[in-house]
PDB file of C-alpha atoms and ligand atoms in Angstrom:
ATOM      1  CA  MET A   1     -10.268  -6.668   7.374  1.00  0.00           C
ATOM      2  CA  ARG A   2      -7.530  -6.520   9.860  1.00  0.00           C
ATOM      3  CA  ILE A   3      -3.819  -5.007   8.938  1.00  0.00           C
ATOM      4  CA  ASP A   4      -1.026  -5.251  11.578  1.00  0.00           C
ATOM      5  CA  ILE A   5       1.824  -2.792  10.362  1.00  0.00           C
ATOM      6  CA  ILE A   6       5.697  -3.916  12.431  1.00  0.00           C
ATOM      7  CA  THR A   7       8.444  -1.126  12.849  1.00  0.00           C
ATOM      8  CA  CYS A   8      11.228   0.393  14.463  1.00  0.00           C
ATOM      9  CA  LEU A   9       9.391   3.451  13.784  1.00  0.00           C
ATOM     10  CA  PRO A  10       5.506   3.570  14.721  1.00  0.00           C
ATOM     11  CA  LYS A  11       5.839   7.792  14.569  1.00  0.00           C
ATOM     12  CA  LEU A  12       6.452   7.443  10.767  1.00  0.00           C
ATOM     13  CA  LEU A  13       3.261   5.587  10.748  1.00  0.00           C
ATOM     14  CA  GLU A  14       0.794   7.972  11.833  1.00  0.00           C
ATOM     15  CA  SER A  15      -0.054  10.632  10.391  1.00  0.00           C
ATOM     16  CA  PRO A  16      -0.813   8.258   7.375  1.00  0.00           C
ATOM     17  CA  PHE A  17      -3.462   6.489   9.092  1.00  0.00           C
ATOM     18  CA  GLY A  18      -4.125   9.234  10.455  1.00  0.00           C
ATOM     19  CA  ASP A  19      -6.418  11.732   8.791  1.00  0.00           C
ATOM     20  CA  SER A  20      -9.110  11.550   5.083  1.00  0.00           C
ATOM     21  CA  ILE A  21     -10.469   8.323   3.757  1.00  0.00           C
ATOM     22  CA  LEU A  22      -7.882   5.451   5.743  1.00  0.00           C
ATOM     23  CA  LYS A  23      -9.051   7.178   8.557  1.00  0.00           C
ATOM     24  CA  ARG A  24     -12.890   7.335   7.797  1.00  0.00           C
ATOM     25  CA  ALA A  25     -12.732   3.515   6.981  1.00  0.00           C
ATOM     26  CA  GLN A  26     -11.508   3.047  10.716  1.00  0.00           C
ATOM     27  CA  ASN A  27     -13.995   4.831  11.986  1.00  0.00           C
ATOM     28  CA  LYS A  28     -16.691   3.445  10.094  1.00  0.00           C
ATOM     29  CA  GLY A  29     -15.623   0.296  11.687  1.00  0.00           C
ATOM     30  CA  LEU A  30     -13.853  -1.261   8.276  1.00  0.00           C
ATOM     31  CA  VAL A  31     -10.406  -1.558   8.722  1.00  0.00           C
ATOM     32  CA  GLU A  32      -8.270  -1.920  11.621  1.00  0.00           C
ATOM     33  CA  ILE A  33      -5.018  -1.384  11.682  1.00  0.00           C
ATOM     34  CA  LYS A  34      -3.335  -1.486  14.658  1.00  0.00           C
ATOM     35  CA  VAL A  35       0.938  -0.797  14.950  1.00  0.00           C
ATOM     36  CA  HIS A  36       3.949  -2.416  16.529  1.00  0.00           C
ATOM     37  CA  ASP A  37       7.129  -0.808  18.237  1.00  0.00           C
ATOM     38  CA  LEU A  38       9.360  -3.765  17.213  1.00  0.00           C
ATOM     39  CA  ARG A  39      11.382  -2.321  20.251  1.00  0.00           C
ATOM     40  CA  ASP A  40       8.581  -3.048  22.345  1.00  0.00           C
ATOM     41  CA  PHE A  41      10.187  -6.722  21.646  1.00  0.00           C
ATOM     42  CA  ALA A  42      13.075  -6.320  22.533  1.00  0.00           C
ATOM     43  CA  LYS A  43      15.284  -8.846  24.650  1.00  0.00           C
ATOM     44  CA  ASN A  44      17.762  -5.899  26.569  1.00  0.00           C
ATOM     45  CA  ARG A  45      17.265  -2.829  28.650  1.00  0.00           C
ATOM     46  CA  GLN A  46      19.241  -0.614  25.492  1.00  0.00           C
ATOM     47  CA  LYS A  47      15.932  -2.008  23.979  1.00  0.00           C
ATOM     48  CA  GLN A  48      18.431  -2.968  21.044  1.00  0.00           C
ATOM     49  CA  VAL A  49      16.962  -5.057  17.522  1.00  0.00           C
ATOM     50  CA  ASP A  50      18.930  -4.391  15.782  1.00  0.00           C
ATOM     51  CA  ASP A  51      22.807  -5.182  14.556  1.00  0.00           C
ATOM     52  CA  TYR A  52      26.197  -5.285  12.771  1.00  0.00           C
ATOM     53  CA  ALA A  53      25.926  -7.740  10.139  1.00  0.00           C
ATOM     54  CA  TYR A  54      27.850 -10.677  10.538  1.00  0.00           C
ATOM     55  CA  GLY A  55      30.564 -10.206   7.551  1.00  0.00           C
ATOM     56  CA  GLY A  56      30.607  -7.225   8.443  1.00  0.00           C
ATOM     57  CA  GLY A  57      30.221  -4.487   6.200  1.00  0.00           C
ATOM     58  CA  ALA A  58      28.368  -0.683   6.477  1.00  0.00           C
ATOM     59  CA  GLY A  59      24.969  -1.170   7.557  1.00  0.00           C
ATOM     60  CA  MET A  60      22.578  -2.235  10.509  1.00  0.00           C
ATOM     61  CA  VAL A  61      20.588  -5.242   9.847  1.00  0.00           C
ATOM     62  CA  LEU A  62      17.160  -5.709  12.184  1.00  0.00           C
ATOM     63  CA  MET A  63      17.756  -8.701  14.217  1.00  0.00           C
ATOM     64  CA  ILE A  64      15.207 -12.229  14.563  1.00  0.00           C
ATOM     65  CA  GLU A  65      14.637 -12.115  17.955  1.00  0.00           C
ATOM     66  CA  PRO A  66      12.051  -9.771  18.704  1.00  0.00           C
ATOM     67  CA  ILE A  67      10.683  -9.658  15.350  1.00  0.00           C
ATOM     68  CA  ALA A  68       9.368 -13.049  15.796  1.00  0.00           C
ATOM     69  CA  ASP A  69       8.654 -12.456  19.069  1.00  0.00           C
ATOM     70  CA  CYS A  70       6.200 -10.113  17.763  1.00  0.00           C
ATOM     71  CA  ILE A  71       5.017 -12.058  15.045  1.00  0.00           C
ATOM     72  CA  GLU A  72       4.522 -15.060  17.565  1.00  0.00           C
ATOM     73  CA  HIS A  73       2.468 -13.308  19.552  1.00  0.00           C
ATOM     74  CA  LEU A  74       0.741 -12.019  16.931  1.00  0.00           C
ATOM     75  CA  LYS A  75      -0.411 -15.508  15.562  1.00  0.00           C
ATOM     76  CA  SER A  76      -1.174 -16.022  18.910  1.00  0.00           C
ATOM     77  CA  GLY A  77      -4.459 -14.137  18.455  1.00  0.00           C
ATOM     78  CA  ARG A  78      -5.567 -14.412  15.140  1.00  0.00           C
ATOM     79  CA  THR A  79      -4.919 -16.408  11.409  1.00  0.00           C
ATOM     80  CA  TYR A  80      -3.924 -14.787   9.029  1.00  0.00           C
ATOM     81  CA  ASP A  81      -3.436 -15.029   5.831  1.00  0.00           C
ATOM     82  CA  GLU A  82      -0.333 -12.947   4.115  1.00  0.00           C
ATOM     83  CA  VAL A  83       2.738 -12.077   6.566  1.00  0.00           C
ATOM     84  CA  ILE A  84       4.020  -9.399   4.026  1.00  0.00           C
ATOM     85  CA  TYR A  85       7.883  -8.312   4.509  1.00  0.00           C
ATOM     86  CA  MET A  86       8.235  -4.693   1.779  1.00  0.00           C
ATOM     87  CA  SER A  87      11.262  -4.684  -0.097  1.00  0.00           C
ATOM     88  CA  PRO A  88      12.713  -3.125  -2.917  1.00  0.00           C
ATOM     89  CA  ASP A  89      13.445  -6.727  -4.565  1.00  0.00           C
ATOM     90  CA  GLY A  90      10.195  -8.094  -4.008  1.00  0.00           C
ATOM     91  CA  GLU A  91       7.485  -8.286  -6.498  1.00  0.00           C
ATOM     92  CA  LEU A  92       6.082  -5.533  -7.832  1.00  0.00           C
ATOM     93  CA  LEU A  93       3.021  -4.357  -6.257  1.00  0.00           C
ATOM     94  CA  ASN A  94       0.398  -3.540  -8.965  1.00  0.00           C
ATOM     95  CA  GLN A  95      -3.289  -2.864  -8.560  1.00  0.00           C
ATOM     96  CA  SER A  96      -4.467  -6.646  -8.976  1.00  0.00           C
ATOM     97  CA  LEU A  97      -1.794  -7.472  -6.199  1.00  0.00           C
ATOM     98  CA  ALA A  98      -4.090  -4.396  -4.194  1.00  0.00           C
ATOM     99  CA  ASN A  99      -7.247  -5.763  -5.457  1.00  0.00           C
ATOM    100  CA  GLU A 100      -6.479  -9.710  -5.037  1.00  0.00           C
ATOM    101  CA  LEU A 101      -4.830  -8.544  -0.988  1.00  0.00           C
ATOM    102  CA  SER A 102      -7.812  -6.516  -0.670  1.00  0.00           C
ATOM    103  CA  LEU A 103     -10.114 -10.157  -0.136  1.00  0.00           C
ATOM    104  CA  ARG A 104      -7.648 -10.942   3.058  1.00  0.00           C
ATOM    105  CA  LYS A 105      -8.920 -10.059   6.567  1.00  0.00           C
ATOM    106  CA  ASN A 106      -5.993 -10.205   8.587  1.00  0.00           C
ATOM    107  CA  ILE A 107      -2.956  -9.857   7.326  1.00  0.00           C
ATOM    108  CA  ILE A 108       0.743  -8.830   8.840  1.00  0.00           C
ATOM    109  CA  ILE A 109       3.107  -5.608   7.046  1.00  0.00           C
ATOM    110  CA  LEU A 110       6.831  -6.021   8.554  1.00  0.00           C
ATOM    111  CA  CYS A 111       9.016  -3.252   7.605  1.00  0.00           C
ATOM    112  CA  GLY A 112      12.471  -3.586   7.565  1.00  0.00           C
ATOM    113  CA  HIS A 113      15.472  -0.299   8.746  1.00  0.00           C
ATOM    114  CA  TYR A 114      18.963  -0.063   7.714  1.00  0.00           C
ATOM    115  CA  LYS A 115      19.949  -3.196   5.523  1.00  0.00           C
ATOM    116  CA  GLY A 116      16.670  -5.037   5.988  1.00  0.00           C
ATOM    117  CA  VAL A 117      16.276  -7.881   8.265  1.00  0.00           C
ATOM    118  CA  ASP A 118      17.550 -10.764   8.406  1.00  0.00           C
ATOM    119  CA  GLU A 119      17.193 -13.743   6.050  1.00  0.00           C
ATOM    120  CA  ARG A 120      16.078 -16.361   7.797  1.00  0.00           C
ATOM    121  CA  VAL A 121      13.289 -14.095   9.399  1.00  0.00           C
ATOM    122  CA  ARG A 122      12.242 -13.794   5.843  1.00  0.00           C
ATOM    123  CA  GLN A 123      12.727 -17.713   4.504  1.00  0.00           C
ATOM    124  CA  HIS A 124      10.530 -18.760   8.183  1.00  0.00           C
ATOM    125  CA  TYR A 125       7.909 -16.090   8.618  1.00  0.00           C
ATOM    126  CA  ILE A 126       7.328 -14.473   5.807  1.00  0.00           C
ATOM    127  CA  THR A 127       4.380 -15.336   2.958  1.00  0.00           C
ATOM    128  CA  ARG A 128       4.895 -12.437   0.516  1.00  0.00           C
ATOM    129  CA  GLU A 129       7.521  -9.923  -0.445  1.00  0.00           C
ATOM    130  CA  ILE A 130       6.062  -6.781  -2.073  1.00  0.00           C
ATOM    131  CA  SER A 131       8.749  -3.180  -3.479  1.00  0.00           C
ATOM    132  CA  ILE A 132       6.243  -0.529  -4.244  1.00  0.00           C
ATOM    133  CA  GLY A 133       9.547   0.300  -6.460  1.00  0.00           C
ATOM    134  CA  ASP A 134      12.218  -0.084  -7.880  1.00  0.00           C
ATOM    135  CA  TYR A 135      14.025   2.235  -5.894  1.00  0.00           C
ATOM    136  CA  VAL A 136      15.340   2.350  -2.203  1.00  0.00           C
ATOM    137  CA  LEU A 137      14.156   3.793   0.528  1.00  0.00           C
ATOM    138  CA  SER A 138      15.531   4.537   4.062  1.00  0.00           C
ATOM    139  CA  GLY A 139      12.952   2.245   5.650  1.00  0.00           C
ATOM    140  CA  GLY A 140       9.082  -0.416   4.969  1.00  0.00           C
ATOM    141  CA  GLU A 141       6.913   2.552   6.742  1.00  0.00           C
ATOM    142  CA  LEU A 142       6.323   4.122   3.689  1.00  0.00           C
ATOM    143  CA  ALA A 143       6.136   1.592   1.733  1.00  0.00           C
ATOM    144  CA  ALA A 144       3.677  -0.427   3.855  1.00  0.00           C
ATOM    145  CA  ALA A 145       1.159   3.125   4.465  1.00  0.00           C
ATOM    146  CA  VAL A 146       1.553   2.502  -0.048  1.00  0.00           C
ATOM    147  CA  LEU A 147       0.779  -0.585  -0.428  1.00  0.00           C
ATOM    148  CA  SER A 148      -1.623  -0.300   2.523  1.00  0.00           C
ATOM    149  CA  ASP A 149      -3.317   2.472   0.937  1.00  0.00           C
ATOM    150  CA  ALA A 150      -4.357   1.016  -1.980  1.00  0.00           C
ATOM    151  CA  VAL A 151      -6.117  -2.084  -0.601  1.00  0.00           C
ATOM    152  CA  ILE A 152      -7.723  -0.153   1.907  1.00  0.00           C
ATOM    153  CA  ARG A 153      -9.752   2.203  -0.464  1.00  0.00           C
ATOM    154  CA  LEU A 154     -10.762  -1.831  -2.347  1.00  0.00           C
ATOM    155  CA  ILE A 155     -12.518  -2.024   0.401  1.00  0.00           C
ATOM    156  CA  PRO A 156     -15.885  -1.646  -0.424  1.00  0.00           C
ATOM    157  CA  GLY A 157     -17.849   0.847   1.840  1.00  0.00           C
ATOM    158  CA  VAL A 158     -14.468   2.836   1.856  1.00  0.00           C
ATOM    159  CA  LEU A 159     -14.737   4.853  -0.623  1.00  0.00           C
ATOM    160  CA  SER A 160     -18.398   7.441  -0.572  1.00  0.00           C
ATOM    161  CA  ASP A 161     -19.322   5.698  -4.146  1.00  0.00           C
ATOM    162  CA  GLU A 162     -19.032   3.262  -4.088  1.00  0.00           C
ATOM    163  CA  THR A 163     -18.109   2.582  -8.096  1.00  0.00           C
ATOM    164  CA  SER A 164     -15.339   4.872  -8.215  1.00  0.00           C
ATOM    165  CA  ALA A 165     -12.207   2.920  -6.805  1.00  0.00           C
ATOM    166  CA  LEU A 166     -14.082   0.644 -10.316  1.00  0.00           C
ATOM    167  CA  THR A 167     -13.650   4.022 -12.433  1.00  0.00           C
ATOM    168  CA  ASP A 168      -9.929   4.542 -11.364  1.00  0.00           C
ATOM    169  CA  SER A 169      -7.293   3.578 -13.404  1.00  0.00           C
ATOM    170  CA  PHE A 170      -5.330  -0.331 -13.876  1.00  0.00           C
ATOM    171  CA  GLN A 171      -8.892  -1.563 -12.553  1.00  0.00           C
ATOM    172  CA  ASP A 172     -10.544  -2.440 -16.242  1.00  0.00           C
ATOM    173  CA  GLY A 173      -6.902  -2.609 -17.838  1.00  0.00           C
ATOM    174  CA  LEU A 174      -6.621   1.773 -18.811  1.00  0.00           C
ATOM    175  CA  VAL A 175      -5.883   4.128 -17.266  1.00  0.00           C
ATOM    176  CA  ALA A 176      -8.226   7.002 -16.618  1.00  0.00           C
ATOM    177  CA  PRO A 177      -9.664   9.859 -18.765  1.00  0.00           C
ATOM    178  CA  PRO A 178      -9.017  13.723 -17.942  1.00  0.00           C
ATOM    179  CA  VAL A 179     -11.102  14.614 -15.933  1.00  0.00           C
ATOM    180  CA  TYR A 180     -12.528  17.876 -14.938  1.00  0.00           C
ATOM    181  CA  THR A 181     -14.244  20.488 -12.662  1.00  0.00           C
ATOM    182  CA  ARG A 182     -15.546  23.881 -12.943  1.00  0.00           C
ATOM    183  CA  PRO A 183     -15.320  26.717 -14.528  1.00  0.00           C
ATOM    184  CA  ALA A 184     -16.626  25.779 -17.446  1.00  0.00           C
ATOM    185  CA  GLU A 185     -13.828  28.183 -18.982  1.00  0.00           C
ATOM    186  CA  PHE A 186     -10.555  29.527 -17.502  1.00  0.00           C
ATOM    187  CA  ARG A 187      -8.575  32.688 -19.369  1.00  0.00           C
ATOM    188  CA  GLY A 188      -9.891  30.283 -22.571  1.00  0.00           C
ATOM    189  CA  MET A 189      -9.035  27.502 -21.580  1.00  0.00           C
ATOM    190  CA  LYS A 190     -12.423  25.397 -22.088  1.00  0.00           C
ATOM    191  CA  VAL A 191     -13.795  21.279 -20.559  1.00  0.00           C
ATOM    192  CA  PRO A 192     -15.175  19.522 -23.901  1.00  0.00           C
ATOM    193  CA  ASP A 193     -18.715  20.520 -25.268  1.00  0.00           C
ATOM    194  CA  VAL A 194     -18.985  16.728 -24.953  1.00  0.00           C
ATOM    195  CA  LEU A 195     -19.272  16.995 -20.226  1.00  0.00           C
ATOM    196  CA  LEU A 196     -21.038  19.730 -20.838  1.00  0.00           C
ATOM    197  CA  SER A 197     -23.755  17.868 -23.125  1.00  0.00           C
ATOM    198  CA  GLY A 198     -25.401  16.365 -20.400  1.00  0.00           C
ATOM    199  CA  HIS A 199     -25.949  13.228 -22.748  1.00  0.00           C
ATOM    200  CA  GLU A 200     -24.894  10.184 -20.944  1.00  0.00           C
ATOM    201  CA  LYS A 201     -24.450   7.532 -23.480  1.00  0.00           C
ATOM    202  CA  LYS A 202     -22.317   9.902 -25.652  1.00  0.00           C
ATOM    203  CA  ILE A 203     -20.215  10.908 -22.620  1.00  0.00           C
ATOM    204  CA  GLU A 204     -19.562   7.174 -21.926  1.00  0.00           C
ATOM    205  CA  ALA A 205     -18.548   7.040 -25.147  1.00  0.00           C
ATOM    206  CA  TRP A 206     -16.068   9.867 -24.887  1.00  0.00           C
ATOM    207  CA  ARG A 207     -14.236   8.735 -21.441  1.00  0.00           C
ATOM    208  CA  PHE A 208     -14.347   5.513 -22.977  1.00  0.00           C
ATOM    209  CA  GLU A 209     -11.919   6.948 -25.690  1.00  0.00           C
ATOM    210  CA  GLN A 210     -10.148   8.707 -24.232  1.00  0.00           C
ATOM    211  CA  ALA A 211      -9.042   5.817 -21.594  1.00  0.00           C
ATOM    212  CA  VAL A 212      -7.996   4.847 -24.724  1.00  0.00           C
ATOM    213  CA  LYS A 213      -5.385   7.293 -26.456  1.00  0.00           C
ATOM    214  CA  ARG A 214      -4.565   7.754 -23.352  1.00  0.00           C
ATOM    215  CA  THR A 215      -3.539   4.439 -22.492  1.00  0.00           C
ATOM    216  CA  LYS A 216      -1.687   3.711 -25.534  1.00  0.00           C
ATOM    217  CA  GLN A 217       0.061   6.722 -24.711  1.00  0.00           C
ATOM    218  CA  ARG A 218       0.957   6.257 -21.500  1.00  0.00           C
ATOM    219  CA  ARG A 219       1.429   2.899 -21.086  1.00  0.00           C
ATOM    220  CA  PRO A 220       1.522   1.110 -24.743  1.00  0.00           C
ATOM    221  CA  GLY A 221       0.756  -2.529 -24.266  1.00  0.00           C
ATOM    222  CA  ALA A 222      -1.987  -2.841 -21.397  1.00  0.00           C
ATOM    223  CA  ILE A 223      -4.597  -3.274 -23.888  1.00  0.00           C
ATOM    224  CA  GLY A 224      -6.031  -5.877 -24.040  1.00  0.00           C
ATOM    225  CA  GLU A 225      -4.057  -7.395 -21.439  1.00  0.00           C
TER     226      GLU A 225
HETATM  227  N1  SAH B   1      20.411  -2.655   1.329  1.00  0.00           N
HETATM  228  C1  SAH B   1      18.343  -3.114   1.027  1.00  0.00           C
HETATM  229  C2  SAH B   1      17.417  -2.199   0.933  1.00  0.00           C
HETATM  230  C3  SAH B   1      17.444  -1.590   2.517  1.00  0.00           C
HETATM  231  S1  SAH B   1      16.457  -0.753   2.469  1.00  0.00           S
HETATM  232  C4  SAH B   1      19.229  -3.563  -0.344  1.00  0.00           C
HETATM  233  O1  SAH B   1      19.423  -3.327  -1.411  1.00  0.00           O
HETATM  234  O2  SAH B   1      17.677  -4.825  -1.138  1.00  0.00           O
HETATM  235  C5  SAH B   1      15.542  -0.470   4.191  1.00  0.00           C
HETATM  236  C6  SAH B   1      14.015  -1.030   3.914  1.00  0.00           C
HETATM  237  O3  SAH B   1      13.173   0.056   3.366  1.00  0.00           O
HETATM  238  C7  SAH B   1      13.914  -2.257   3.291  1.00  0.00           C
HETATM  239  O4  SAH B   1      13.745  -3.561   4.315  1.00  0.00           O
HETATM  240  C8  SAH B   1      12.090  -2.895   2.865  1.00  0.00           C
HETATM  241  O5  SAH B   1      12.122  -2.362   3.942  1.00  0.00           O
HETATM  242  C9  SAH B   1      12.519  -1.063   3.273  1.00  0.00           C
HETATM  243  N2  SAH B   1      12.370  -0.738   1.793  1.00  0.00           N
HETATM  244  C10 SAH B   1      13.567   0.039   0.683  1.00  0.00           C
HETATM  245  N3  SAH B   1      13.257   0.619  -0.339  1.00  0.00           N
HETATM  246  C11 SAH B   1      11.570  -0.183  -0.439  1.00  0.00           C
HETATM  247  C12 SAH B   1      10.579  -1.043  -1.370  1.00  0.00           C
HETATM  248  N4  SAH B   1      11.458  -0.319  -3.298  1.00  0.00           N
HETATM  249  N5  SAH B   1       9.684  -1.746  -1.637  1.00  0.00           N
HETATM  250  C13 SAH B   1       9.106  -1.969  -0.345  1.00  0.00           C
HETATM  251  N6  SAH B   1      10.136  -1.607   0.203  1.00  0.00           N
HETATM  252  C14 SAH B   1      10.739  -0.845   0.861  1.00  0.00           C
END
């Protein structure tokens, strides 16, 4: 999979992709992440990528020209399955959307800033708009990193234990059961006996029961959907 991220603040994306699972995924060649600085596509010497909003009002707007040039430049090299714009009013990111996107080959993610991007970008270049929640961030970079992380960890081979992503919350419509590690007792707080029993079937049954219980408590309505 290849993810091209377009941003006017490329530095914000260095650390999320430079460590741990996302870094290893790139090193293993399972995903290629390219961050593109919108300013490289700016039209004037000041490297301007934003301008005042027509009609007035507070806040700058990212201009269509550099974005269009960047997207067209990328499209001249390969075919993209999706051109995504991170936006607070987009469809809400959830596990099933992450699953769906993990099957794509090439995607572009556009990060907005300030007041957002010129509406004509959204109308003519964007195939999908995604929000990471009903709140407003300063820019699309953190949202793009969240989306990329949720998607990349689902690519087979990215997680060292391949079944691990399958047992995470939401993969089967349930949230995850509680987990414990050593020591078996800490200041009188004990790990449930069943987990120490070595009885695989019983452990599996306990985990399922706990997952159902938690889902009912925390995400009522999710079961059976
Ligand atoms: N004026 C806009 C908000 C702009 S916030 C509005 O009220 O809708 C600046 C940029 O941050 C957006 O263009 C978008 O790319 C990103 N952003 C902010 N909140 C986000 C969210 N919840 N999900 C995804 N992207 C978000």
